[in-house]
Amino acid sequence: MSKQYETVFILTPILSEAQMRDAVDKFRDILTNNGAKLVHEENWGLRKLAYPIQKKNTGYYQLFEYTNEGPVIDTLETEFRRDERVMRFLTIALDKHAIAYNEKKRKGLVGRKKEEATETKTENEA
Protein backbone atom coordinates (compact mmCIF):
# COMPACT_ATOMS: atom_id res chain seq x y z
CA MET A 1 0.00 0.00 0.00
CA SER A 2 1.39 3.36 -0.96
CA LYS A 3 1.53 6.21 1.54
CA GLN A 4 0.83 9.84 0.79
CA TYR A 5 3.45 12.49 1.55
CA GLU A 6 3.77 16.25 1.41
CA THR A 7 7.09 18.01 0.79
CA VAL A 8 7.60 21.75 1.09
CA PHE A 9 10.89 23.31 0.10
CA ILE A 10 12.25 26.86 0.00
CA LEU A 11 14.50 28.03 -2.83
CA THR A 12 16.87 30.97 -2.53
CA PRO A 13 15.33 34.30 -3.63
CA ILE A 14 18.30 35.27 -5.84
CA LEU A 15 17.09 32.94 -8.62
CA SER A 16 15.42 34.22 -11.77
CA GLU A 17 11.96 32.89 -12.69
CA ALA A 18 13.53 30.48 -15.20
CA GLN A 19 16.09 29.19 -12.67
CA MET A 20 13.36 28.70 -10.09
CA ARG A 21 11.20 26.75 -12.59
CA ASP A 22 14.24 24.63 -13.57
CA ALA A 23 14.86 23.73 -9.92
CA VAL A 24 11.19 22.82 -9.37
CA ASP A 25 11.17 20.73 -12.57
CA LYS A 26 14.31 18.91 -11.41
CA PHE A 27 12.72 17.87 -8.11
CA ARG A 28 9.39 16.96 -9.79
CA ASP A 29 11.34 14.73 -12.23
CA ILE A 30 13.16 13.03 -9.34
CA LEU A 31 9.79 12.13 -7.83
CA THR A 32 8.15 10.91 -11.02
CA ASN A 33 11.23 9.05 -12.31
CA ASN A 34 11.44 7.12 -9.03
CA GLY A 35 7.85 5.89 -9.11
CA ALA A 36 6.04 8.56 -7.09
CA LYS A 37 2.67 9.80 -8.37
CA LEU A 38 2.04 13.54 -7.96
CA VAL A 39 -1.35 14.22 -6.40
CA HIS A 40 -1.06 18.01 -6.12
CA GLU A 41 1.50 20.74 -6.63
CA GLU A 42 1.42 24.35 -5.45
CA ASN A 43 3.76 27.25 -6.03
CA TRP A 44 3.40 29.62 -3.09
CA GLY A 45 5.78 32.11 -4.68
CA LEU A 46 8.18 34.51 -3.03
CA ARG A 47 7.38 34.86 0.67
CA LYS A 48 8.92 36.44 3.73
CA LEU A 49 10.70 33.97 5.99
CA ALA A 50 9.91 33.74 9.71
CA TYR A 51 13.64 34.16 10.42
CA PRO A 52 16.69 34.84 8.23
CA ILE A 53 18.23 31.80 6.52
CA GLN A 54 21.70 32.24 4.98
CA LYS A 55 21.30 36.02 5.53
CA LYS A 56 18.17 36.04 3.35
CA ASN A 57 14.72 37.20 4.48
CA THR A 58 12.61 35.79 1.59
CA GLY A 59 12.42 32.57 -0.39
CA TYR A 60 10.44 30.77 -3.11
CA TYR A 61 8.11 28.22 -1.54
CA GLN A 62 7.00 25.08 -3.39
CA LEU A 63 4.76 22.20 -2.25
CA PHE A 64 4.49 18.68 -3.69
CA GLU A 65 1.85 16.21 -2.52
CA TYR A 66 2.43 12.67 -3.78
CA THR A 67 1.91 8.96 -3.21
CA ASN A 68 4.85 6.62 -3.06
CA GLU A 69 5.86 3.09 -2.13
CA GLY A 70 9.62 3.08 -2.63
CA PRO A 71 12.66 4.90 -1.26
CA VAL A 72 12.09 8.06 -3.32
CA ILE A 73 12.09 10.31 -0.23
CA ASP A 74 15.71 9.46 0.57
CA THR A 75 16.69 10.20 -3.04
CA LEU A 76 14.74 13.47 -3.05
CA GLU A 77 16.14 14.70 0.27
CA THR A 78 19.69 13.80 -0.78
CA GLU A 79 19.22 15.99 -3.87
CA PHE A 80 17.82 18.80 -1.69
CA ARG A 81 20.97 18.67 0.45
CA ARG A 82 23.26 18.67 -2.61
CA ASP A 83 21.55 21.60 -4.36
CA GLU A 84 22.73 25.01 -3.14
CA ARG A 85 19.48 26.61 -4.39
CA VAL A 86 17.49 24.85 -1.62
CA MET A 87 17.52 26.67 1.71
CA ARG A 88 15.14 24.40 3.66
CA PHE A 89 12.87 21.40 3.07
CA LEU A 90 10.39 19.34 5.05
CA THR A 91 8.66 16.06 4.18
CA ILE A 92 5.80 14.65 6.20
CA ALA A 93 3.70 11.49 5.87
CA LEU A 94 0.00 12.34 5.71
CA ASP A 95 -2.57 10.43 7.73
CA LYS A 96 -6.16 9.95 6.55
CA HIS A 97 -7.29 13.17 8.28
CA ALA A 98 -4.60 15.28 6.61
CA ILE A 99 -5.43 13.75 3.22
CA ALA A 100 -9.14 14.55 3.69
CA TYR A 101 -8.28 18.11 4.81
CA ASN A 102 -6.06 18.67 1.75
CA GLU A 103 -8.82 17.43 -0.58
CA LYS A 104 -11.32 19.82 1.02
CA LYS A 105 -8.80 22.67 0.75
CA ARG A 106 -8.31 22.01 -2.97
CA LYS A 107 -12.10 22.10 -3.48
CA GLY A 108 -12.29 25.43 -1.64
CA LEU A 109 -14.32 24.11 1.29
CA VAL A 110 -11.80 24.99 4.02
CA GLY A 111 -12.13 28.38 5.69
CA ARG A 112 -15.78 28.86 4.72
CA LYS A 113 -18.57 29.17 7.23
CA LYS A 114 -20.78 26.13 7.79
CA GLU A 115 -23.86 27.95 6.48
CA GLU A 116 -22.13 28.73 3.16
CA ALA A 117 -21.00 25.11 2.79
CA THR A 118 -24.51 23.75 3.45
CA GLU A 119 -26.07 26.32 1.08
CA THR A 120 -23.68 25.25 -1.66
CA LYS A 121 -24.41 21.61 -0.91
CA THR A 122 -28.17 22.08 -1.17
CA GLU A 123 -27.79 24.11 -4.39
CA ASN A 124 -25.71 21.33 -5.92
CA GLU A 125 -28.27 18.68 -4.91
CA ALA A 126 -31.15 20.61 -6.53
PDB file of C-alpha atoms in Angstrom:
ATOM      1  CA  MET A   1       0.000   0.000   0.000  1.00  0.00           C
ATOM      2  CA  SER A   2       1.387   3.364  -0.965  1.00  0.00           C
ATOM      3  CA  LYS A   3       1.533   6.205   1.536  1.00  0.00           C
ATOM      4  CA  GLN A   4       0.831   9.840   0.795  1.00  0.00           C
ATOM      5  CA  TYR A   5       3.450  12.491   1.547  1.00  0.00           C
ATOM      6  CA  GLU A   6       3.774  16.255   1.414  1.00  0.00           C
ATOM      7  CA  THR A   7       7.089  18.006   0.789  1.00  0.00           C
ATOM      8  CA  VAL A   8       7.597  21.752   1.093  1.00  0.00           C
ATOM      9  CA  PHE A   9      10.895  23.311   0.104  1.00  0.00           C
ATOM     10  CA  ILE A  10      12.250  26.856   0.000  1.00  0.00           C
ATOM     11  CA  LEU A  11      14.499  28.033  -2.832  1.00  0.00           C
ATOM     12  CA  THR A  12      16.873  30.966  -2.528  1.00  0.00           C
ATOM     13  CA  PRO A  13      15.332  34.300  -3.627  1.00  0.00           C
ATOM     14  CA  ILE A  14      18.296  35.275  -5.840  1.00  0.00           C
ATOM     15  CA  LEU A  15      17.093  32.938  -8.620  1.00  0.00           C
ATOM     16  CA  SER A  16      15.422  34.223 -11.768  1.00  0.00           C
ATOM     17  CA  GLU A  17      11.965  32.888 -12.687  1.00  0.00           C
ATOM     18  CA  ALA A  18      13.526  30.479 -15.200  1.00  0.00           C
ATOM     19  CA  GLN A  19      16.092  29.191 -12.672  1.00  0.00           C
ATOM     20  CA  MET A  20      13.356  28.698 -10.091  1.00  0.00           C
ATOM     21  CA  ARG A  21      11.203  26.754 -12.589  1.00  0.00           C
ATOM     22  CA  ASP A  22      14.237  24.631 -13.566  1.00  0.00           C
ATOM     23  CA  ALA A  23      14.857  23.725  -9.920  1.00  0.00           C
ATOM     24  CA  VAL A  24      11.187  22.816  -9.366  1.00  0.00           C
ATOM     25  CA  ASP A  25      11.168  20.733 -12.567  1.00  0.00           C
ATOM     26  CA  LYS A  26      14.312  18.915 -11.405  1.00  0.00           C
ATOM     27  CA  PHE A  27      12.716  17.870  -8.113  1.00  0.00           C
ATOM     28  CA  ARG A  28       9.386  16.960  -9.794  1.00  0.00           C
ATOM     29  CA  ASP A  29      11.337  14.734 -12.234  1.00  0.00           C
ATOM     30  CA  ILE A  30      13.160  13.032  -9.338  1.00  0.00           C
ATOM     31  CA  LEU A  31       9.790  12.133  -7.827  1.00  0.00           C
ATOM     32  CA  THR A  32       8.149  10.911 -11.019  1.00  0.00           C
ATOM     33  CA  ASN A  33      11.227   9.055 -12.308  1.00  0.00           C
ATOM     34  CA  ASN A  34      11.441   7.117  -9.026  1.00  0.00           C
ATOM     35  CA  GLY A  35       7.848   5.886  -9.109  1.00  0.00           C
ATOM     36  CA  ALA A  36       6.040   8.560  -7.095  1.00  0.00           C
ATOM     37  CA  LYS A  37       2.673   9.798  -8.370  1.00  0.00           C
ATOM     38  CA  LEU A  38       2.038  13.536  -7.959  1.00  0.00           C
ATOM     39  CA  VAL A  39      -1.353  14.219  -6.402  1.00  0.00           C
ATOM     40  CA  HIS A  40      -1.063  18.009  -6.123  1.00  0.00           C
ATOM     41  CA  GLU A  41       1.502  20.742  -6.627  1.00  0.00           C
ATOM     42  CA  GLU A  42       1.419  24.351  -5.449  1.00  0.00           C
ATOM     43  CA  ASN A  43       3.757  27.252  -6.031  1.00  0.00           C
ATOM     44  CA  TRP A  44       3.398  29.615  -3.087  1.00  0.00           C
ATOM     45  CA  GLY A  45       5.781  32.108  -4.680  1.00  0.00           C
ATOM     46  CA  LEU A  46       8.177  34.510  -3.029  1.00  0.00           C
ATOM     47  CA  ARG A  47       7.375  34.863   0.671  1.00  0.00           C
ATOM     48  CA  LYS A  48       8.923  36.440   3.725  1.00  0.00           C
ATOM     49  CA  LEU A  49      10.699  33.973   5.994  1.00  0.00           C
ATOM     50  CA  ALA A  50       9.912  33.743   9.706  1.00  0.00           C
ATOM     51  CA  TYR A  51      13.636  34.161  10.416  1.00  0.00           C
ATOM     52  CA  PRO A  52      16.688  34.838   8.234  1.00  0.00           C
ATOM     53  CA  ILE A  53      18.233  31.797   6.523  1.00  0.00           C
ATOM     54  CA  GLN A  54      21.700  32.238   4.979  1.00  0.00           C
ATOM     55  CA  LYS A  55      21.296  36.021   5.533  1.00  0.00           C
ATOM     56  CA  LYS A  56      18.166  36.044   3.351  1.00  0.00           C
ATOM     57  CA  ASN A  57      14.716  37.200   4.476  1.00  0.00           C
ATOM     58  CA  THR A  58      12.615  35.794   1.594  1.00  0.00           C
ATOM     59  CA  GLY A  59      12.420  32.570  -0.392  1.00  0.00           C
ATOM     60  CA  TYR A  60      10.442  30.775  -3.106  1.00  0.00           C
ATOM     61  CA  TYR A  61       8.111  28.217  -1.538  1.00  0.00           C
ATOM     62  CA  GLN A  62       6.996  25.080  -3.394  1.00  0.00           C
ATOM     63  CA  LEU A  63       4.756  22.205  -2.255  1.00  0.00           C
ATOM     64  CA  PHE A  64       4.486  18.685  -3.690  1.00  0.00           C
ATOM     65  CA  GLU A  65       1.853  16.208  -2.517  1.00  0.00           C
ATOM     66  CA  TYR A  66       2.430  12.667  -3.783  1.00  0.00           C
ATOM     67  CA  THR A  67       1.912   8.962  -3.205  1.00  0.00           C
ATOM     68  CA  ASN A  68       4.853   6.620  -3.057  1.00  0.00           C
ATOM     69  CA  GLU A  69       5.864   3.087  -2.130  1.00  0.00           C
ATOM     70  CA  GLY A  70       9.619   3.076  -2.627  1.00  0.00           C
ATOM     71  CA  PRO A  71      12.663   4.897  -1.264  1.00  0.00           C
ATOM     72  CA  VAL A  72      12.087   8.060  -3.323  1.00  0.00           C
ATOM     73  CA  ILE A  73      12.093  10.313  -0.230  1.00  0.00           C
ATOM     74  CA  ASP A  74      15.714   9.458   0.569  1.00  0.00           C
ATOM     75  CA  THR A  75      16.692  10.200  -3.041  1.00  0.00           C
ATOM     76  CA  LEU A  76      14.741  13.474  -3.050  1.00  0.00           C
ATOM     77  CA  GLU A  77      16.139  14.698   0.270  1.00  0.00           C
ATOM     78  CA  THR A  78      19.693  13.799  -0.784  1.00  0.00           C
ATOM     79  CA  GLU A  79      19.217  15.989  -3.874  1.00  0.00           C
ATOM     80  CA  PHE A  80      17.815  18.803  -1.689  1.00  0.00           C
ATOM     81  CA  ARG A  81      20.974  18.675   0.446  1.00  0.00           C
ATOM     82  CA  ARG A  82      23.264  18.673  -2.606  1.00  0.00           C
ATOM     83  CA  ASP A  83      21.546  21.598  -4.363  1.00  0.00           C
ATOM     84  CA  GLU A  84      22.728  25.005  -3.135  1.00  0.00           C
ATOM     85  CA  ARG A  85      19.482  26.607  -4.386  1.00  0.00           C
ATOM     86  CA  VAL A  86      17.486  24.851  -1.625  1.00  0.00           C
ATOM     87  CA  MET A  87      17.522  26.674   1.705  1.00  0.00           C
ATOM     88  CA  ARG A  88      15.136  24.404   3.662  1.00  0.00           C
ATOM     89  CA  PHE A  89      12.867  21.405   3.066  1.00  0.00           C
ATOM     90  CA  LEU A  90      10.386  19.342   5.052  1.00  0.00           C
ATOM     91  CA  THR A  91       8.663  16.058   4.175  1.00  0.00           C
ATOM     92  CA  ILE A  92       5.798  14.646   6.204  1.00  0.00           C
ATOM     93  CA  ALA A  93       3.702  11.492   5.867  1.00  0.00           C
ATOM     94  CA  LEU A  94       0.001  12.341   5.714  1.00  0.00           C
ATOM     95  CA  ASP A  95      -2.565  10.429   7.732  1.00  0.00           C
ATOM     96  CA  LYS A  96      -6.162   9.952   6.554  1.00  0.00           C
ATOM     97  CA  HIS A  97      -7.294  13.171   8.277  1.00  0.00           C
ATOM     98  CA  ALA A  98      -4.597  15.281   6.613  1.00  0.00           C
ATOM     99  CA  ILE A  99      -5.428  13.749   3.219  1.00  0.00           C
ATOM    100  CA  ALA A 100      -9.136  14.553   3.694  1.00  0.00           C
ATOM    101  CA  TYR A 101      -8.282  18.113   4.807  1.00  0.00           C
ATOM    102  CA  ASN A 102      -6.057  18.668   1.746  1.00  0.00           C
ATOM    103  CA  GLU A 103      -8.815  17.431  -0.584  1.00  0.00           C
ATOM    104  CA  LYS A 104     -11.321  19.822   1.023  1.00  0.00           C
ATOM    105  CA  LYS A 105      -8.798  22.669   0.753  1.00  0.00           C
ATOM    106  CA  ARG A 106      -8.315  22.012  -2.970  1.00  0.00           C
ATOM    107  CA  LYS A 107     -12.101  22.097  -3.478  1.00  0.00           C
ATOM    108  CA  GLY A 108     -12.288  25.429  -1.636  1.00  0.00           C
ATOM    109  CA  LEU A 109     -14.322  24.105   1.294  1.00  0.00           C
ATOM    110  CA  VAL A 110     -11.798  24.995   4.017  1.00  0.00           C
ATOM    111  CA  GLY A 111     -12.133  28.383   5.687  1.00  0.00           C
ATOM    112  CA  ARG A 112     -15.781  28.855   4.719  1.00  0.00           C
ATOM    113  CA  LYS A 113     -18.567  29.167   7.233  1.00  0.00           C
ATOM    114  CA  LYS A 114     -20.777  26.128   7.790  1.00  0.00           C
ATOM    115  CA  GLU A 115     -23.865  27.950   6.476  1.00  0.00           C
ATOM    116  CA  GLU A 116     -22.134  28.726   3.160  1.00  0.00           C
ATOM    117  CA  ALA A 117     -21.000  25.108   2.794  1.00  0.00           C
ATOM    118  CA  THR A 118     -24.510  23.751   3.449  1.00  0.00           C
ATOM    119  CA  GLU A 119     -26.070  26.315   1.081  1.00  0.00           C
ATOM    120  CA  THR A 120     -23.685  25.253  -1.661  1.00  0.00           C
ATOM    121  CA  LYS A 121     -24.409  21.607  -0.905  1.00  0.00           C
ATOM    122  CA  THR A 122     -28.174  22.079  -1.173  1.00  0.00           C
ATOM    123  CA  GLU A 123     -27.795  24.115  -4.391  1.00  0.00           C
ATOM    124  CA  ASN A 124     -25.705  21.326  -5.921  1.00  0.00           C
ATOM    125  CA  GLU A 125     -28.267  18.682  -4.905  1.00  0.00           C
ATOM    126  CA  ALA A 126     -31.153  20.612  -6.534  1.00  0.00           C
TER     127      ALA A 126
END
